[in-house]
Coordinates of C-alpha atoms in Angstrom, one line a residue:
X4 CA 100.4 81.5 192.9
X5 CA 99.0 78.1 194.2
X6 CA 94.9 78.8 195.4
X7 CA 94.6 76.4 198.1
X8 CA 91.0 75.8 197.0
X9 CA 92.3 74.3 193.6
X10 CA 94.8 71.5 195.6
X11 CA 94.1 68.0 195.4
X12 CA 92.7 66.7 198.3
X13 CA 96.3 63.7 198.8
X14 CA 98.2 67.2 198.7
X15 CA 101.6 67.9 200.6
X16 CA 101.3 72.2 200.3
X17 CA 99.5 72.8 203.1
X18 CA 101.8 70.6 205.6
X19 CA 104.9 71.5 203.5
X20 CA 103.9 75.5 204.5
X21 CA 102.6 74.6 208.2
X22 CA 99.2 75.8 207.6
X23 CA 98.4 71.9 208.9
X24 CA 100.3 69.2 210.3
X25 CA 100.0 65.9 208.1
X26 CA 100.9 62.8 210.8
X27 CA 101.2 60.0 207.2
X28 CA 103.9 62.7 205.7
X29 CA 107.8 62.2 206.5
X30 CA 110.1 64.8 205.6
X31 CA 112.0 64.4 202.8
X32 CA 116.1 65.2 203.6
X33 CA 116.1 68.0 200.1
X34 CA 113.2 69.8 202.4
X35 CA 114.8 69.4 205.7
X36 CA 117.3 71.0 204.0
X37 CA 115.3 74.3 203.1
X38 CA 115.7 75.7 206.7
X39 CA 117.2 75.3 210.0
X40 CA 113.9 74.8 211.3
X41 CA 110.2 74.1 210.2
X42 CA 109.0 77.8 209.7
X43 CA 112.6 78.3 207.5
X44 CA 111.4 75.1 205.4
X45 CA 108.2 76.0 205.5
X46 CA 108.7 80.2 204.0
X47 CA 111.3 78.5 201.5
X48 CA 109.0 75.9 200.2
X49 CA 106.2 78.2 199.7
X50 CA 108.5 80.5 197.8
X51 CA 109.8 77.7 195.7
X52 CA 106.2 76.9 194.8
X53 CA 104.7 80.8 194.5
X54 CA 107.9 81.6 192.4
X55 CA 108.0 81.8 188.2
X56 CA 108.9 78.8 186.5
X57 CA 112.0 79.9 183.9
X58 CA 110.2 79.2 180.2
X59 CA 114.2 77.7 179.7
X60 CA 113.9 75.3 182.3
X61 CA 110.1 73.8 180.9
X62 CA 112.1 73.7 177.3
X63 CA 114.6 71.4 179.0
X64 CA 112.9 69.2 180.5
X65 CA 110.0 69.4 177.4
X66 CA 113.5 68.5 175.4
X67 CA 114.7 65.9 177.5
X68 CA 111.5 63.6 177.8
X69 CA 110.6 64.3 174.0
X70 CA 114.7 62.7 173.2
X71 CA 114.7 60.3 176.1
X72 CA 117.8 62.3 177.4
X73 CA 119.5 63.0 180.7
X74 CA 118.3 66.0 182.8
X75 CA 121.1 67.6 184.5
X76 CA 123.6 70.3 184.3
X77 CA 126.0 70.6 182.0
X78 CA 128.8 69.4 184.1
X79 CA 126.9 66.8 185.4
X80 CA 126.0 65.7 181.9
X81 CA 129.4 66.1 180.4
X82 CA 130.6 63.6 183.2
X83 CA 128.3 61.1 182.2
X84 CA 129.3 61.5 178.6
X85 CA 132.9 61.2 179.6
X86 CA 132.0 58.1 180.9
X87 CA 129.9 56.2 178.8
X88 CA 131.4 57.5 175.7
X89 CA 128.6 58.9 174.0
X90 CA 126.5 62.2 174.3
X91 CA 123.4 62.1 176.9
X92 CA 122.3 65.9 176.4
X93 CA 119.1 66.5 174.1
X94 CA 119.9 67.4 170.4
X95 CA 118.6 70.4 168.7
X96 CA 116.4 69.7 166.1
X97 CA 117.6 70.3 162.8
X98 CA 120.8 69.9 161.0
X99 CA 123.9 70.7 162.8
X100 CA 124.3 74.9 162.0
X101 CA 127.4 76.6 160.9
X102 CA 129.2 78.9 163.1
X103 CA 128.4 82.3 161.9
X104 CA 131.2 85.0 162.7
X105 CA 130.0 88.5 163.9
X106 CA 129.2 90.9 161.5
X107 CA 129.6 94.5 162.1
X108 CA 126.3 95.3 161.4
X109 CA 125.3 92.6 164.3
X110 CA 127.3 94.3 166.7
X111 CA 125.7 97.8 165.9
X112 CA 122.2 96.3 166.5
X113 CA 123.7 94.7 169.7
X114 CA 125.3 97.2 171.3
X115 CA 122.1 99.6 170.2
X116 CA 119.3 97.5 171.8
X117 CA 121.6 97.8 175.1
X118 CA 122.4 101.5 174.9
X119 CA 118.7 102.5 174.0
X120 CA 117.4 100.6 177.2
X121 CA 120.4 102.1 179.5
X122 CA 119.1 105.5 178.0
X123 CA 115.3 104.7 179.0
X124 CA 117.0 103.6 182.8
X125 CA 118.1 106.8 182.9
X126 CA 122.0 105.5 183.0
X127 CA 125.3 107.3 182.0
X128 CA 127.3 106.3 179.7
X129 CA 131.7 105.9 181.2
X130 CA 134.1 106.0 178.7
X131 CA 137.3 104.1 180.2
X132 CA 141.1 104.1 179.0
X133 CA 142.5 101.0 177.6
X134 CA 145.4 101.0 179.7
X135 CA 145.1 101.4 183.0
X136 CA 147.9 101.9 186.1
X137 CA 149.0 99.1 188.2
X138 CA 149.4 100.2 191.3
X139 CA 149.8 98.8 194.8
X140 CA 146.1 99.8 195.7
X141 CA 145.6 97.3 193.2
X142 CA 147.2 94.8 194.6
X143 CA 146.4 94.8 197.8
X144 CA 142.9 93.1 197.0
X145 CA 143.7 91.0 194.6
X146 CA 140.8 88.9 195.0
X147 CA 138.5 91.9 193.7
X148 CA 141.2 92.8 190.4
X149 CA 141.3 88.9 189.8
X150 CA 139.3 86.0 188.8
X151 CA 139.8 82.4 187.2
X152 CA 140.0 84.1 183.7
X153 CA 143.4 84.9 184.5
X154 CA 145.7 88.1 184.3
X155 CA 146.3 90.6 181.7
X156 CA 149.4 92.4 182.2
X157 CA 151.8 93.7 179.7
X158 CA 154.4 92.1 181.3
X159 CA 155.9 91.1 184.4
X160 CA 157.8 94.2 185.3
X161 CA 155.1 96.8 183.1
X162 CA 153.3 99.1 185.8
X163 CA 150.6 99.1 183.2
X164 CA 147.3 97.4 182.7
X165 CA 145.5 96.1 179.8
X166 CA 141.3 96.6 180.4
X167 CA 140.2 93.7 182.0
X168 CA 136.8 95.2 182.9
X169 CA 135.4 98.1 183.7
X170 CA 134.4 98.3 187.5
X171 CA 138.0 99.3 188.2
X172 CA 137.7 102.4 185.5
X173 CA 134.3 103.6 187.0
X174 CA 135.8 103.4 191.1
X175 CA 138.3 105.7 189.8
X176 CA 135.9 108.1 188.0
X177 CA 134.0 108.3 191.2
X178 CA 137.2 108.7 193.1
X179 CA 138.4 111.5 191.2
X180 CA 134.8 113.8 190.7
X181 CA 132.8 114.8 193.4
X182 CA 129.6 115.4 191.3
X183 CA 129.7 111.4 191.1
X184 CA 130.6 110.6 194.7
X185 CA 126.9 110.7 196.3
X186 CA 124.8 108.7 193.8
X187 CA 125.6 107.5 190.2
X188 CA 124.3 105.4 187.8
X189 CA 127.1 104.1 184.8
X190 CA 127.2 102.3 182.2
X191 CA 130.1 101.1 179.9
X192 CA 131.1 99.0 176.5
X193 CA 134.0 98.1 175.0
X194 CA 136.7 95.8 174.3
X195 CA 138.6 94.0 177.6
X196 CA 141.6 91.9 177.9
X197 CA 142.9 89.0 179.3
X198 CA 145.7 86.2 179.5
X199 CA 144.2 83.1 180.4
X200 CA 146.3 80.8 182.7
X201 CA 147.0 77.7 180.7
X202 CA 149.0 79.9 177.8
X203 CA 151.5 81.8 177.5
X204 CA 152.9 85.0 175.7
X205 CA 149.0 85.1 174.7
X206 CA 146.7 88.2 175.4
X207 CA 142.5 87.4 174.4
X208 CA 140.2 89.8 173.7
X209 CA 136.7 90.3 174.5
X210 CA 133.9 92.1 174.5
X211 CA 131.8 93.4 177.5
X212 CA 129.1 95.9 178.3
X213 CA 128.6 96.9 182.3
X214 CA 126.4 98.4 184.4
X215 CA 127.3 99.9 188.4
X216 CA 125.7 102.0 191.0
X217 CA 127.1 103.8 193.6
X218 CA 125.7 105.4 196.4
X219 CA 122.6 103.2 196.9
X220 CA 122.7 100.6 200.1
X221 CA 119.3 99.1 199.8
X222 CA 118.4 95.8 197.9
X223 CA 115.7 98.2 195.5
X224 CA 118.9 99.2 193.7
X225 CA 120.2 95.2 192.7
X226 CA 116.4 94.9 192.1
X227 CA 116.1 97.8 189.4
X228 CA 119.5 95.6 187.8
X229 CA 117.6 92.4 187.8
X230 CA 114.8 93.8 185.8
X231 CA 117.3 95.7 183.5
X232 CA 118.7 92.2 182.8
X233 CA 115.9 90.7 182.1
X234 CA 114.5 93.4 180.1
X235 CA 117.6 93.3 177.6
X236 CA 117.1 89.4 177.4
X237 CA 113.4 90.1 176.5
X238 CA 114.1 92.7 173.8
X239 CA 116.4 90.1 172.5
X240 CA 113.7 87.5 172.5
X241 CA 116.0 85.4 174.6
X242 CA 114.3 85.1 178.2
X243 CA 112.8 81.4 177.1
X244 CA 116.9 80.2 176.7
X245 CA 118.0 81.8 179.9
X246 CA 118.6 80.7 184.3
X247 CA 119.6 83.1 187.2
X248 CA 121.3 81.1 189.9
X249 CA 121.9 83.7 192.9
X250 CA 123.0 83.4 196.2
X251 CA 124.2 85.4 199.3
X252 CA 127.6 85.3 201.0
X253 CA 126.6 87.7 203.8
X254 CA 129.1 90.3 204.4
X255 CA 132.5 90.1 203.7
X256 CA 133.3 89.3 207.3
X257 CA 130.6 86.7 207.3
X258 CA 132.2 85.0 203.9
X259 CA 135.5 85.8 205.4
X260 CA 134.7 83.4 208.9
X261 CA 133.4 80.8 206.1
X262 CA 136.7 80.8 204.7
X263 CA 138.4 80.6 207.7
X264 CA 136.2 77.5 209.0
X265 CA 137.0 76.0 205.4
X266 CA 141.1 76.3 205.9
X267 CA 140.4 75.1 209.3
X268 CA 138.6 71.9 208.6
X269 CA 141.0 71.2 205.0
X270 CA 143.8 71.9 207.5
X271 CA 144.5 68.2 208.7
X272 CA 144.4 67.0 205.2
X273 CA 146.6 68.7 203.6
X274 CA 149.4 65.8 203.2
X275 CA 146.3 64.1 200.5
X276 CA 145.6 67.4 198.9
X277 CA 146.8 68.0 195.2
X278 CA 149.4 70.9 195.1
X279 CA 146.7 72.8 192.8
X280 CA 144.2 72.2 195.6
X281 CA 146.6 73.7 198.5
X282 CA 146.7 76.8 196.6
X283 CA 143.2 77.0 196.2
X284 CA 142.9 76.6 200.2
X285 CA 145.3 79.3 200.4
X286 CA 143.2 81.7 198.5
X287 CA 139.6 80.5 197.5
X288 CA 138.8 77.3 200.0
X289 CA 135.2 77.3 198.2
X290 CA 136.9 76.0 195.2
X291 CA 137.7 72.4 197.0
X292 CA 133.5 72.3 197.9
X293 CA 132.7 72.5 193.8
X294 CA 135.4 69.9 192.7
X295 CA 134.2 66.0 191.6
X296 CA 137.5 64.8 192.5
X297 CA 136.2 61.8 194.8
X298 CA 138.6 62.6 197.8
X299 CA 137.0 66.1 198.2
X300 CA 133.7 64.9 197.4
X301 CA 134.2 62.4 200.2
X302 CA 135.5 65.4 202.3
X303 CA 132.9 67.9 201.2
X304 CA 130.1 65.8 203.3
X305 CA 131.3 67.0 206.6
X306 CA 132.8 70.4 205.8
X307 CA 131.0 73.8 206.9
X308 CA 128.4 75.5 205.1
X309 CA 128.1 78.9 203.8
X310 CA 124.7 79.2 205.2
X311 CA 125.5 79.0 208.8
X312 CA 127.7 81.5 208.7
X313 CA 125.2 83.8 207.2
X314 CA 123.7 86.1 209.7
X315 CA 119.9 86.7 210.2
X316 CA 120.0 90.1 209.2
X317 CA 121.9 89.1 206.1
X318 CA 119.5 86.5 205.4
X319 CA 116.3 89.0 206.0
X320 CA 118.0 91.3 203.3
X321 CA 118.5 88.3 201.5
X322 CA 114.7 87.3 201.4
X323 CA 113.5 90.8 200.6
X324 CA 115.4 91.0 197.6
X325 CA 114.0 87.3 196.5
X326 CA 110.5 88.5 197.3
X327 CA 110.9 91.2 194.7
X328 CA 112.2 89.3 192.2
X329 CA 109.0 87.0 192.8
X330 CA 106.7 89.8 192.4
X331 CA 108.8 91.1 189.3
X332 CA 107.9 88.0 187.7
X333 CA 111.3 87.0 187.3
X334 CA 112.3 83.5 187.4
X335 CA 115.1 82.2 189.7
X336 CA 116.9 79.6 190.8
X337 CA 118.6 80.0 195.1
X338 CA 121.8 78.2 194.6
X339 CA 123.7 77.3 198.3
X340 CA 126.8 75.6 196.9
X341 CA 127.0 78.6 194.4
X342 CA 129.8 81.1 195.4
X343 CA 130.9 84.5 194.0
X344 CA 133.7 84.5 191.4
X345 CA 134.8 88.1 192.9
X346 CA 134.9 89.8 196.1
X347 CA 131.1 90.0 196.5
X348 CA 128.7 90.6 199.3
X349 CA 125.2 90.2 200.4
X350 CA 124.7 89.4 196.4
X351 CA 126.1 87.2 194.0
X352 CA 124.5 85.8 190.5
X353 CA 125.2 84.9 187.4
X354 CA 122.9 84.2 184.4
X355 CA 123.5 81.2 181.9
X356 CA 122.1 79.3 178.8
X357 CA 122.4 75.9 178.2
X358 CA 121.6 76.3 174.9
X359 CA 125.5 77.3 174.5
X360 CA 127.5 74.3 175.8
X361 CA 130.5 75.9 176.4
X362 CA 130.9 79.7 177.6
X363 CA 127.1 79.6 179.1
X364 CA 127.9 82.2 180.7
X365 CA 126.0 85.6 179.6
X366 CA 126.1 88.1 182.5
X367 CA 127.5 88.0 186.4
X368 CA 127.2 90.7 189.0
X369 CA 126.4 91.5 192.3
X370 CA 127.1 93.9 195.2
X371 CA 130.8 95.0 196.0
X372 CA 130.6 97.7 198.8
X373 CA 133.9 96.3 201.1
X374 CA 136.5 95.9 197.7
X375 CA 134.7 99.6 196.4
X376 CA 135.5 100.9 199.6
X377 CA 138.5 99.1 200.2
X378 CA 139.9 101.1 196.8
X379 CA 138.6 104.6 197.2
X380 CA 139.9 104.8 201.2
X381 CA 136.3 105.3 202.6
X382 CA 132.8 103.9 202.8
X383 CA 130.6 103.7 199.4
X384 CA 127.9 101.5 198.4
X385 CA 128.5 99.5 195.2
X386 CA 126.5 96.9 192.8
X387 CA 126.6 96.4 189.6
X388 CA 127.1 93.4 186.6
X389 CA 128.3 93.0 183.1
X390 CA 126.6 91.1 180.0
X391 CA 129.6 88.9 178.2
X392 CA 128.5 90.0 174.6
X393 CA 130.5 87.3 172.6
X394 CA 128.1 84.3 173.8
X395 CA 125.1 86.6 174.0
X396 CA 126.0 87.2 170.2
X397 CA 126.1 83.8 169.6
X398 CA 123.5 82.4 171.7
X399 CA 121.4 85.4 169.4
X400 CA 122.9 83.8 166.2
X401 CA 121.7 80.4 167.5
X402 CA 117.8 81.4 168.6
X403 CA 116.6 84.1 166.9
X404 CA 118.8 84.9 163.8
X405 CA 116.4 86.7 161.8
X406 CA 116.4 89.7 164.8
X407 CA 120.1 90.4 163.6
X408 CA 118.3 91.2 160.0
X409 CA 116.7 94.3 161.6
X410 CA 116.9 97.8 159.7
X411 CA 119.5 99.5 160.2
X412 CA 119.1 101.9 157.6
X413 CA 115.9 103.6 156.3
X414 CA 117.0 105.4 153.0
X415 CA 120.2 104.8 151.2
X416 CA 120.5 107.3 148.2
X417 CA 122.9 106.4 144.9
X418 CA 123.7 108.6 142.3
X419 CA 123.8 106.7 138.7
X420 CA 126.5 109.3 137.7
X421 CA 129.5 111.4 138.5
X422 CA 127.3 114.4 137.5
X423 CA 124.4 113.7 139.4
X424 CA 126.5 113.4 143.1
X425 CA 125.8 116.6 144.3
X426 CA 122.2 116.7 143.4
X427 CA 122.4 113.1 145.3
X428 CA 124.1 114.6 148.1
X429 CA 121.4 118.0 148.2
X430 CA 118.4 115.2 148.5
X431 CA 120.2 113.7 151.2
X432 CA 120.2 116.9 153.4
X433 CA 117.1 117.9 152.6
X434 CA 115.5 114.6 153.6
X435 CA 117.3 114.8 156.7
X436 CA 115.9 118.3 157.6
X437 CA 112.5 116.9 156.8
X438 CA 112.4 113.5 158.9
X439 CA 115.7 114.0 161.8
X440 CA 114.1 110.4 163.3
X441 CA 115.0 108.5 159.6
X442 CA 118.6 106.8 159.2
X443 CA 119.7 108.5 155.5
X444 CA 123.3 106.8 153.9
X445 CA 124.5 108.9 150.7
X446 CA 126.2 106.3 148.5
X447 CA 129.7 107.8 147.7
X448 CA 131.2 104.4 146.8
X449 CA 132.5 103.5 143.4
X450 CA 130.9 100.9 143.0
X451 CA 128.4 100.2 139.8
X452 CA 125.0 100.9 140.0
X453 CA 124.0 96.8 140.3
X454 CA 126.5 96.6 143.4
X455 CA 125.5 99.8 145.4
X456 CA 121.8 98.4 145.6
X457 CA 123.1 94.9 146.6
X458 CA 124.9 96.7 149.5
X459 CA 122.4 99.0 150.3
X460 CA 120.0 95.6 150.6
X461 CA 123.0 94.1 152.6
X462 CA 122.4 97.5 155.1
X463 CA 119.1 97.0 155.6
X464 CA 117.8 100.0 154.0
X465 CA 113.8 100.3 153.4
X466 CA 114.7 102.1 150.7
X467 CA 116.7 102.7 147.8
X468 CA 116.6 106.0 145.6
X469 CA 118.6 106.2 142.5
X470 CA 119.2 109.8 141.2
X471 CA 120.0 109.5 137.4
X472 CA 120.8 112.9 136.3
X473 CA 121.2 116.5 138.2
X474 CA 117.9 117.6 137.5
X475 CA 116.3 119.2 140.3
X476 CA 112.8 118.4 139.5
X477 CA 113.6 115.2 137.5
X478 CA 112.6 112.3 138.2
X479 CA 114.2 109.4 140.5
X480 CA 113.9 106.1 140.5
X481 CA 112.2 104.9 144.3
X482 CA 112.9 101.6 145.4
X483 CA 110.4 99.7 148.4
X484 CA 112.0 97.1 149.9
X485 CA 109.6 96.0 152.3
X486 CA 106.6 95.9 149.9
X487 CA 108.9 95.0 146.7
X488 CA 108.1 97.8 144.8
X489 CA 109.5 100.0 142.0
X490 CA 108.0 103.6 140.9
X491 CA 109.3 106.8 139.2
X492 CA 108.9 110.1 141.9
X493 CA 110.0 113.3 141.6
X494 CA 111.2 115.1 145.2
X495 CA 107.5 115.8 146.5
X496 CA 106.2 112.7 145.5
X497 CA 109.0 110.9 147.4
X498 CA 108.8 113.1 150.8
X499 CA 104.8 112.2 150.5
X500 CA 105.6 108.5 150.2
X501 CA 108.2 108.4 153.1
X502 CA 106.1 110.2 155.1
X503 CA 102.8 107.6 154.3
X504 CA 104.8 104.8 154.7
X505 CA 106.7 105.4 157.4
X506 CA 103.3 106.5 159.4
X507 CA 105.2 110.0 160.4

């Protein structure tokens, strides 16, 4: 927060907030445009300056000015490079790195670091079908089942549904069990399908985890989800890579008149408009506002704006919900030309990272009350967002690699012969007895003695015990990782040295 005492003395902030009036200062047009009059500009501009800086955004422009690149967004940057033939965007530094698929062992870390936080939220996990019924409740709000991804039927004439996410499968839990129908908080992971537009006979897979609550109309609800988020990107180390852009639509009847005014004003152009464009008129006008085609840009300078069809209650829930996130200390970016992929209202966001030039994407959400009610036949409150784990993972592979090295195993125990298994496997029970909280892997493999500790390394396992014989009070050969070391134990020793080490 700016102290007024600290300001220069050839300062704008106190004019810019109306705490004085500075005849020498002329409004510049990007702050006229803050408000529809000078106590709007003046509460935006003094949340612009109170609010976090994202770390992501400093390491741009730190990266742009130390390359002598272009600062922009990636589609503005991407144009440029279209046109001049050569790339404008900041380099990493380094040599060019491979792409590194996902290993199993990644996704198990992944998919851990989310479910233990969910678990600390207090949320529930949802366990959802893979195929779903397509019905006509479906399609009568097709803008809620549908977005630009595309569809993911079986086929044409197939009443059944491929996953395609998972708000769908949680509506119709809450539909179908009463226990869930006042408030709930779900949670959800797994794998979701889609066709993508420009191919055919194709069906992609992905991954997604998601988060929705029902039952809760206030903004302290898509609050508690914006500091979920951005807890998860802290525990991934990721929060310095990351931007929320958010926005408000109002209600659906307010976004619905925006439309309306949008098809109205197109309306008398539509013998210039692209047959791709009509259809976007037809069912998401919006579209036509975000395209660089120079006809609609030219046409985009006079066409209605979401804003002013946002009323001033929606806008005061609006602000309360930014002033949390201010005090939350989480950084944001208020986007007005941003609009919501779905069938959104009062909140829409998405986070990105620029770090990934293509599918920047890592999470989108918001709140859904007129589709969720729309679907279950009566009135329920509805928010929620999913993290798109594919560029997570690899924005993850890209940052902070050595994170995906974490242990996953604490003891992995081999037996040197056939003889000596079931000793192996009695050591293995009793050490979980003695410490529940430890990860313990009995190696039943095959494979040669050499091989099972290169695995077990590969695992992550702190460490390794080899059983040579069946002896119950032999000894055993006790492998450290961590502090590369090697001793001969017998069972008491051992239990005395996990127990040291581990600090249990």
């Amino acid at each position: 927060m700016t102290d007024k005492h600290d300001l220069p003395i050839r300062s704008s902030y106190r004019h810019n907030i109306g705490e004085e009036k500075l005849v020498r200062i002329t409004a510049h047009d990007e702050y006229l445009k803050l408000g529809k009059n000078a106590a709007e500009q003046a509460l935006q501009y003094r949340r612009f300056i109170q609010a976090a800086l994202s770390p992501a955004i400093l390491q741009k422009i730190t990266r742009c000015l130390s390359q002598n690149c272009v600062l922009g967004t990636p589609g503005f940057c991407q144009q440029i490079e279209f046109s001049l033939h050569r790339r404008v965007r900041p380099r990493l530094p380094g040599r060019p790195r491979k792409y590194y698929h996902n290993q199993v062992m990644d996704w198990v870390w992944l998919e851990n670091q989310a479910s233990q936080l969910l678990q600390r939220y207090c949320y529930h996990e949802i366990r959802l079908p893979l195929l779903e019924r397509w019905g006509e409740s479906l399609r009568q709000i097709p803008d809620f089942a549908h977005d630009d991804a595309g569809e993911s039927l079986i086929s044409i004439d197939h009443p059944t549904l491929l996953r395609r996410e998972g708000t769908l499968g949680c509506l119709r839990a809450i539909g179908q069990h009463r226990d869930l129908q006042s408030t709930s908080k779900l949670w959800y992971l797994g794998a979701m399908f889609r066709e993508p537009k420009d191919e055919h006979n194709h069906i992609e897979q992905y991954q997604q985890l998601g988060i929705e609550a029902f039952g809760y109309p206030h903004v302290d609800i898509e609050l508690e989800h914006f500091i979920l988020q951005y807890d998860f990107f802290k525990s991934l180390r990721l929060e310095s890579h990351i931007e929320l852009k958010i926005n408000t639509p109002g209600t659906a009847q307010e976004f619905f008149t925006f439309r309306q005014a949008l098809r109205e004003y197109y309306q008398p152009f539509i013998p210039f408009l692209k047959e791709q464009w009509i259809d976007w008129l037809a069912d998401k006008p919006e579209k036509l506002l975000q395209s660089t085609d120079i006809l609609l840009a030219t046409l985009r300078s006079k066409a209605p704006e979401l804003e002013t069809f946002v009323s001033a209650s929606s806008r005061q829930r609006f602000e309360s919900l930014l002033n949390g996130l201010t005090r939350a200390g989480i950084p944001f970016a208020v986007v007005k030309t941003f609009y919501p992929a779905n069938a959104y209202c009062h909140t829409f966001f998405e986070w990105h990272s620029d770090k990934l030039e293509e599918g920047t994407l890592l999470c989108r959400g918001g709140r859904y009350d007129h589709s969720a009610s729309a679907l279950l036949g009566r009135k329920i409150y509805a928010c929620g967002f999913a993290f798109m784990l594919e560029p997570l993972m690899r924005l993850q592979q890209l940052t902070n690699k050595n994170m995906l090295k974490a242990r996953m195993t604490d003891v992995v125990i081999i037996s040197r012969t056939w003889e000596a298994r079931a000793h192996a496997l009695g050591i293995g029970r009793m050490l979980r007895e003695a410490f529940p909280q430890l990860s313990i892997v009995n190696d039943c493999s095959e494979m040669r003695i050499g091989a099972s500790k290169r695995n077990a390394d590969r695992q992550g396992g702190r460490f390794i015990i080899v059983v040579p014989h069946e002896d119950p009070v032999g000894q055993m050969e006790m492998y450290d990782q961590e502090r590369q070391q090697k001793q001969r134990v017998n069972v008491t020793t051992m239990i005395g040295i996990l127990s040291q080490s581990l600090n249990l």
